[in-house]
Coordinates of C-alpha atoms in Angstrom, one line a residue:
X15 CA -80.0 231.5 -110.8
X16 CA -82.8 231.9 -108.2
X17 CA -80.2 233.8 -106.1
X18 CA -78.7 235.8 -108.9
X19 CA -81.9 237.1 -110.3
X20 CA -82.7 239.4 -107.3
X21 CA -79.0 240.4 -107.2
X22 CA -79.4 241.5 -110.9
X23 CA -82.5 243.5 -110.1
X24 CA -80.7 245.2 -107.2
X25 CA -77.7 245.9 -109.5
X26 CA -80.1 247.5 -112.0
X27 CA -80.6 250.4 -109.5
X28 CA -76.9 251.2 -109.3
X29 CA -76.1 252.5 -112.8
X30 CA -73.4 249.9 -113.7
X31 CA -71.5 250.1 -117.0
X32 CA -71.6 246.4 -117.8
X33 CA -72.7 243.1 -116.2
X34 CA -70.8 239.8 -116.7
X35 CA -73.0 236.7 -116.2
X36 CA -71.1 233.5 -115.7
X37 CA -73.3 231.0 -113.9
X38 CA -74.5 227.4 -114.2
X39 CA -72.2 225.1 -112.1
X40 CA -74.5 225.3 -109.0
X41 CA -77.9 225.1 -110.6
X42 CA -78.7 221.5 -109.5
X43 CA -77.3 221.7 -106.0
X44 CA -78.0 225.4 -105.1
X45 CA -81.2 226.6 -103.5
X46 CA -84.3 225.0 -105.1
X47 CA -82.1 222.8 -107.3
X48 CA -83.0 219.2 -108.1
X49 CA -80.2 217.8 -106.0
X50 CA -80.1 220.4 -103.2
X51 CA -80.1 219.7 -99.5
X52 CA -81.3 223.2 -98.7
X53 CA -85.1 223.1 -98.8
X54 CA -87.5 221.8 -101.4
X55 CA -86.0 220.2 -104.5
X56 CA -86.8 221.7 -107.9
X57 CA -90.3 223.2 -107.2
X58 CA -92.2 225.1 -109.9
X59 CA -90.8 228.5 -110.6
X60 CA -93.9 230.4 -109.4
X61 CA -93.7 228.6 -106.1
X62 CA -90.0 229.5 -105.7
X63 CA -90.7 233.2 -106.4
X64 CA -93.7 233.3 -104.1
X65 CA -91.6 231.8 -101.3
X66 CA -88.7 234.2 -101.9
X67 CA -91.1 237.2 -101.9
X68 CA -92.6 236.1 -98.6
X69 CA -89.2 235.5 -97.0
X70 CA -88.3 239.1 -97.9
X71 CA -90.9 240.3 -95.4
X72 CA -90.0 240.8 -91.7
X73 CA -93.1 239.0 -90.5
X74 CA -92.2 235.8 -92.2
X75 CA -88.6 236.2 -91.2
X76 CA -89.7 236.4 -87.6
X77 CA -92.0 233.4 -87.9
X78 CA -89.1 231.4 -89.4
X79 CA -86.9 232.3 -86.4
X80 CA -89.6 231.2 -84.0
X81 CA -90.1 227.9 -85.8
X82 CA -86.4 227.2 -85.9
X83 CA -86.2 227.9 -82.1
X84 CA -89.1 225.5 -81.4
X85 CA -88.0 222.6 -83.7
X86 CA -84.8 221.8 -85.5
X87 CA -85.1 220.7 -89.2
X88 CA -83.2 217.4 -89.2
X89 CA -83.0 217.4 -93.0
X90 CA -81.2 220.7 -93.3
X91 CA -77.4 220.7 -92.7
X92 CA -76.1 222.9 -89.9
X93 CA -72.8 223.7 -91.6
X94 CA -71.1 223.5 -95.0
X95 CA -69.5 220.1 -95.6
X96 CA -68.5 220.4 -99.2
X97 CA -70.1 218.9 -102.2
X98 CA -70.3 215.5 -100.5
X99 CA -73.4 216.9 -98.8
X100 CA -75.3 216.3 -102.1
X101 CA -74.2 212.7 -102.6
X102 CA -77.4 211.4 -101.2
X103 CA -79.5 213.3 -103.8
X104 CA -78.1 211.7 -107.0
X105 CA -79.8 212.6 -110.3
X106 CA -80.4 210.7 -113.4
X107 CA -79.9 212.4 -116.7
X108 CA -83.6 212.4 -117.3
X109 CA -84.7 213.0 -113.7
X110 CA -88.0 215.0 -113.7
X111 CA -86.6 217.4 -111.1
X112 CA -83.5 218.0 -113.1
X113 CA -85.5 218.7 -116.2
X114 CA -87.7 221.2 -114.2
X115 CA -84.5 222.8 -112.9
X116 CA -83.3 223.4 -116.5
X117 CA -86.6 225.2 -117.3
X118 CA -86.3 227.3 -114.1
X119 CA -82.7 228.2 -115.1
X120 CA -83.9 229.3 -118.6
X121 CA -86.6 231.5 -117.2
X122 CA -84.4 233.1 -114.6
X123 CA -81.7 233.8 -117.2
X124 CA -84.2 235.5 -119.5
X125 CA -85.3 237.7 -116.6
X126 CA -81.8 238.5 -115.6
X127 CA -81.1 239.7 -119.2
X128 CA -84.4 241.6 -119.2
X129 CA -83.4 243.4 -116.0
X130 CA -80.2 244.5 -117.7
X131 CA -82.1 245.6 -120.9
X132 CA -84.6 247.7 -118.9
X133 CA -81.7 249.4 -117.0
X134 CA -79.9 250.1 -120.3
X135 CA -76.9 248.1 -119.2
X136 CA -75.1 245.8 -121.7
X137 CA -74.7 242.2 -120.4
X138 CA -71.8 240.0 -121.2
X139 CA -73.2 236.5 -121.1
X140 CA -70.9 233.5 -121.2
X141 CA -71.0 229.7 -121.3
X142 CA -69.4 227.8 -118.5
X143 CA -66.3 225.7 -118.7
X144 CA -65.6 222.7 -116.5
X145 CA -62.9 220.1 -116.1
X146 CA -63.6 217.3 -118.6
X147 CA -60.4 215.5 -119.1
X148 CA -59.1 215.0 -115.5
X149 CA -62.3 214.9 -113.6
X150 CA -63.9 211.4 -113.7
X151 CA -67.6 211.2 -112.7
X152 CA -68.4 211.4 -109.0
X153 CA -71.2 208.9 -109.3
X154 CA -72.6 206.7 -112.0
X155 CA -76.0 205.1 -112.3
X156 CA -77.1 202.3 -114.6
X157 CA -80.1 202.3 -116.8
X158 CA -83.3 201.3 -115.0
X159 CA -84.3 198.8 -117.7
X160 CA -81.4 196.3 -117.3
X161 CA -82.3 192.8 -116.3
X162 CA -80.0 190.5 -114.3
X163 CA -78.4 189.0 -117.4
X164 CA -77.7 192.4 -119.0
X165 CA -76.2 193.7 -115.8
X166 CA -73.9 190.7 -115.6
X167 CA -72.9 191.0 -119.2
X168 CA -72.2 194.7 -118.8
X169 CA -70.1 194.1 -115.8
X170 CA -68.0 191.5 -117.5
X171 CA -67.3 193.7 -120.6
X172 CA -66.5 196.7 -118.3
X173 CA -64.1 194.8 -116.2
X174 CA -62.4 193.4 -119.2
X175 CA -62.1 196.8 -120.7
X176 CA -60.6 198.2 -117.5
X177 CA -58.0 195.5 -117.4
X178 CA -57.0 196.1 -121.0
X179 CA -56.9 199.9 -120.4
X180 CA -54.6 199.4 -117.3
X181 CA -52.3 197.3 -119.5
X182 CA -52.1 200.1 -122.1
X183 CA -54.1 198.3 -124.8
X184 CA -56.4 201.2 -125.5
X185 CA -57.8 200.0 -128.8
X186 CA -58.6 196.6 -127.3
X187 CA -60.1 198.2 -124.2
X188 CA -62.4 200.3 -126.5
X189 CA -63.7 197.2 -128.0
X190 CA -64.8 195.8 -124.6
X191 CA -66.1 199.2 -123.5
X192 CA -68.2 199.4 -126.7
X193 CA -69.7 196.0 -126.0
X194 CA -70.7 197.3 -122.5
X195 CA -72.1 200.5 -124.0
X196 CA -74.2 198.5 -126.4
X197 CA -76.0 197.2 -123.2
X198 CA -76.0 200.4 -121.2
X199 CA -74.3 203.6 -122.4
X200 CA -75.8 205.8 -119.6
X201 CA -73.1 204.8 -117.1
X202 CA -71.0 207.9 -116.6
X203 CA -67.7 206.2 -115.6
X204 CA -67.9 204.0 -118.7
X205 CA -68.1 207.0 -121.0
X206 CA -65.2 208.7 -119.1
X207 CA -63.0 205.6 -119.7
X208 CA -64.1 205.5 -123.4
X209 CA -63.0 209.2 -123.6
X210 CA -59.7 208.4 -122.0
X211 CA -58.9 205.6 -124.5
X212 CA -59.8 207.7 -127.5
X213 CA -57.6 210.5 -126.2
X214 CA -54.7 208.1 -125.7
X215 CA -55.2 207.0 -129.3
X216 CA -55.1 210.7 -130.5
X217 CA -58.8 210.8 -131.4
X218 CA -59.7 214.2 -130.0
X219 CA -63.2 214.6 -131.3
X220 CA -64.3 211.2 -130.1
X221 CA -62.7 211.8 -126.7
X222 CA -64.5 215.1 -126.3
X223 CA -67.9 213.5 -127.1
X224 CA -67.3 210.8 -124.5
X225 CA -66.0 213.1 -121.8
X226 CA -69.0 215.4 -122.3
X227 CA -71.4 212.4 -122.0
X228 CA -69.6 211.3 -118.9
X229 CA -70.2 214.8 -117.4
X230 CA -73.8 215.0 -118.5
X231 CA -74.6 211.6 -116.9
X232 CA -72.6 212.3 -113.7
X233 CA -75.3 211.6 -111.0
X234 CA -73.7 214.1 -108.7
X235 CA -74.5 217.2 -110.8
X236 CA -72.0 219.8 -109.7
X237 CA -70.7 220.8 -113.2
X238 CA -72.5 222.9 -115.8
X239 CA -73.5 220.4 -118.5
X240 CA -74.4 220.4 -122.1
X241 CA -78.0 221.4 -121.4
X242 CA -77.0 224.3 -119.2
X243 CA -74.6 225.7 -121.9
X244 CA -77.2 225.1 -124.6
X245 CA -79.7 227.2 -122.6
X246 CA -77.1 230.0 -122.4
X247 CA -76.2 229.8 -126.1
X248 CA -79.9 230.0 -127.0
X249 CA -80.4 233.0 -124.7
X250 CA -77.5 234.7 -126.5
X251 CA -79.4 234.3 -129.8
X252 CA -82.8 235.4 -128.5
X253 CA -81.4 238.5 -126.8
X254 CA -78.7 239.4 -129.4
X255 CA -80.3 242.7 -130.2
X256 CA -81.1 243.6 -126.6
X257 CA -77.6 244.6 -125.5
X258 CA -76.5 241.1 -124.8
X259 CA -72.9 240.3 -125.8
X260 CA -72.3 236.5 -126.1
X261 CA -69.1 234.7 -125.5
X262 CA -68.5 231.0 -125.6
X263 CA -65.9 230.7 -122.9
X264 CA -66.3 226.9 -122.7
X265 CA -65.2 226.6 -126.3
X266 CA -62.6 229.3 -126.2
X267 CA -60.9 228.0 -123.0
X268 CA -60.7 224.5 -124.6
X269 CA -58.7 226.1 -127.5
X270 CA -56.0 227.2 -125.1
X271 CA -55.0 223.8 -123.8
X272 CA -53.3 220.7 -125.2
X273 CA -55.6 218.4 -127.1
X274 CA -58.3 221.1 -126.8
X275 CA -59.9 219.4 -123.8
X276 CA -60.1 221.4 -120.5
X277 CA -58.3 219.6 -117.7
X278 CA -56.1 220.2 -114.7
X279 CA -54.0 222.8 -116.5
X280 CA -57.1 225.0 -116.0
X281 CA -58.9 223.5 -113.0
X282 CA -57.8 222.6 -109.5
X283 CA -60.7 220.2 -109.3
X284 CA -64.1 219.9 -111.1
X285 CA -64.8 223.6 -111.6
X286 CA -62.4 225.8 -109.6
X287 CA -60.0 227.6 -112.0
X288 CA -56.2 227.5 -111.5
X289 CA -54.3 230.8 -111.8
X290 CA -53.6 230.2 -115.5
X291 CA -57.3 229.1 -115.9
X292 CA -58.5 232.3 -114.3
X293 CA -56.2 234.5 -116.3
X294 CA -57.3 232.8 -119.6
X295 CA -61.0 233.1 -118.8
X296 CA -60.5 236.8 -117.7
X297 CA -58.6 237.5 -120.9
X298 CA -61.4 235.9 -123.0
X299 CA -64.0 238.0 -121.3
X300 CA -61.9 241.2 -121.4
X301 CA -61.5 240.8 -125.2
X302 CA -65.3 241.0 -125.5
X303 CA -65.5 243.9 -123.1
X304 CA -62.9 245.7 -125.2
X305 CA -65.1 245.4 -128.2
X306 CA -67.9 247.3 -126.4
X307 CA -65.6 250.1 -125.2
X308 CA -65.6 253.5 -127.0
X309 CA -62.7 254.5 -129.2
X310 CA -61.6 257.1 -126.7
X311 CA -60.6 254.3 -124.3
X312 CA -59.3 251.6 -126.6
X313 CA -57.2 254.1 -128.7
X314 CA -54.9 254.7 -125.7
X315 CA -54.2 251.0 -125.0
X316 CA -51.1 249.3 -126.3
X317 CA -50.7 245.7 -127.2
X318 CA -48.2 243.6 -125.1
X319 CA -47.3 239.9 -125.2
X320 CA -49.7 237.7 -123.3
X321 CA -46.8 236.5 -121.0
X322 CA -46.2 240.1 -120.0
X323 CA -49.9 240.6 -119.3
X324 CA -49.9 237.5 -117.1
X325 CA -46.9 238.7 -115.1
X326 CA -48.4 242.2 -114.6
X327 CA -51.6 240.6 -113.4
X328 CA -49.7 238.5 -110.9
X329 CA -47.9 241.5 -109.6
X330 CA -51.1 243.5 -109.2
X331 CA -52.7 240.6 -107.3
X332 CA -49.5 239.9 -105.3
X333 CA -49.3 236.3 -106.4
X334 CA -46.3 235.4 -104.3
X335 CA -44.4 232.1 -104.2
X336 CA -45.9 231.5 -100.7
X337 CA -49.4 232.1 -102.0
X338 CA -48.9 229.7 -104.9
X339 CA -48.0 226.9 -102.6
X340 CA -50.8 227.8 -100.1
X341 CA -53.4 227.6 -102.9
X342 CA -52.1 224.2 -104.1
X343 CA -52.2 223.0 -100.5
X344 CA -55.9 224.1 -100.2
X345 CA -56.6 222.3 -103.5
X346 CA -54.9 219.1 -102.2
X347 CA -57.0 219.2 -99.0
X348 CA -60.2 219.7 -100.9
X349 CA -59.7 216.7 -103.2
X350 CA -58.5 214.5 -100.3
X351 CA -62.0 213.9 -99.0
X352 CA -65.3 212.5 -100.3
X353 CA -66.6 212.5 -102.9
X354 CA -63.3 213.1 -104.7
X355 CA -61.7 210.1 -103.0
X356 CA -64.2 207.8 -104.9
X357 CA -63.2 209.1 -108.3
X358 CA -61.1 206.9 -110.6
X359 CA -59.0 210.0 -111.4
X360 CA -58.3 210.6 -107.7
X361 CA -54.8 209.2 -107.3
X362 CA -53.6 211.0 -110.5
X363 CA -55.0 214.3 -109.3
X364 CA -53.6 213.9 -105.8
X365 CA -50.1 213.3 -107.3
X366 CA -50.5 216.2 -109.7
X367 CA -51.2 218.6 -106.7
X368 CA -48.2 217.3 -104.9
X369 CA -46.0 217.7 -107.9
X370 CA -47.1 221.3 -108.3
X371 CA -46.3 222.0 -104.6
X372 CA -42.8 220.4 -105.1
X373 CA -42.3 222.7 -108.2
X374 CA -43.1 225.7 -106.1
X375 CA -40.6 224.5 -103.5
X376 CA -38.0 224.2 -106.1
X377 CA -38.3 227.9 -106.8
X378 CA -38.1 228.9 -103.1
X379 CA -34.8 230.4 -101.9
X380 CA -33.6 232.2 -98.9
X381 CA -34.5 235.5 -100.6
X382 CA -38.1 234.4 -101.3
X383 CA -39.8 235.6 -98.0
X384 CA -38.4 239.1 -98.5
X385 CA -39.4 239.1 -102.2
X386 CA -42.9 238.0 -101.3
X387 CA -43.2 240.7 -98.6
X388 CA -42.2 243.4 -101.1
X389 CA -44.7 242.1 -103.7
X390 CA -47.5 242.5 -101.1
X391 CA -46.3 246.0 -100.2
X392 CA -46.1 247.0 -103.9
X393 CA -49.6 245.8 -104.6
X394 CA -51.0 247.6 -101.5
X395 CA -49.2 250.8 -102.5
X396 CA -51.1 250.7 -105.8
X397 CA -54.4 249.8 -104.2
X398 CA -54.5 250.3 -100.4
X399 CA -58.2 249.3 -100.2
X400 CA -57.7 245.9 -101.7
X401 CA -58.9 243.8 -98.7
X402 CA -58.1 240.5 -100.5
X403 CA -54.4 241.4 -100.8
X404 CA -54.4 242.5 -97.2
X405 CA -56.0 239.2 -96.1
X406 CA -53.4 237.2 -98.0
X407 CA -50.6 239.4 -96.6
X408 CA -51.9 238.9 -93.1
X409 CA -51.8 235.1 -93.5
X410 CA -48.2 235.4 -94.9
X411 CA -47.2 237.5 -91.8
X412 CA -48.8 235.1 -89.4
X413 CA -47.1 232.1 -91.0
X414 CA -43.8 234.1 -90.9
X415 CA -44.2 234.8 -87.1
X416 CA -44.8 238.5 -87.5
X417 CA -47.9 238.5 -85.3
X418 CA -47.9 242.2 -84.4
X419 CA -47.8 243.1 -88.1

């Protein structure tokens, strides 16, 4: 949000019709977050804004360059290494820096909405959905008040529960997990396993509660949690009369999947949306945008089945068979390294990606390359300036051996 606020102020000068604000996943690990590796962790908001104001001046930028040339900051990473970079900055649920980061997020969000209000631009503000069902916690921490006896007892109950769960005795496993939770219920992995057992027994509401608690206590805080979404919902209420249009996408996306719990049908990993996930989110947001449009626009639109909309969307974006396999391959590579390899859900998610790639292979025929090429050309004929389609087409041509093209 520290980055998005100045973007919003800049956008305010460009006479937009509508802003869509969908943020929250990176609040703890982004710049000035409680778990960041880029600079100071969760400083007071006034300090952050003073630093950013100074860094916008050329004199300070020149001084920073000179200092970097003279001495290298060993603490700052030289390249992006994925979310495993933040594994050394684990955060407890009640970490002071984490709590301060929530307050900073709230203030930044209010100022983003105020910037839209002052510019006379309606703002579509949404909660943030994440993978709950198929993303076990990246890191779990015990309560700090456990003594040796309690730690030993917790471990025994947990291991007994895990053994019963592996044997398919979910009700019996829950009994052991409940005994462990009576000693320490802050352990994120324990809550995830409790959620998994409840789900296996058909108890959706109990499963959701446990999965949400597992996410909220995940010490590697790379998913928007309950408190982030609560701040967003509260902002919707406070600014309801100020041109803010609220949408609870986290809830609405859950309604579109089996058991009503977001999982790998919607997400490749912890937060990155699959093609159906992106379409579903876009459709939820578009429905809210439609409510804000004048009758002169909406009157000309015709309803069509959701399946036809999805197919039309894929044609416009040139979602070829080759692209579908390429994206699943990217997802597989992403979750094949730390910290994903430490997740209890890792092996299931790896297999799921491989199964999806096999499914794409099963739809591949001798005519597929020509069909894919034509889909790219059709998309570009409709929108020649779409650099993303051109970029994907270039990769397709390179893989096909058409280097000159």
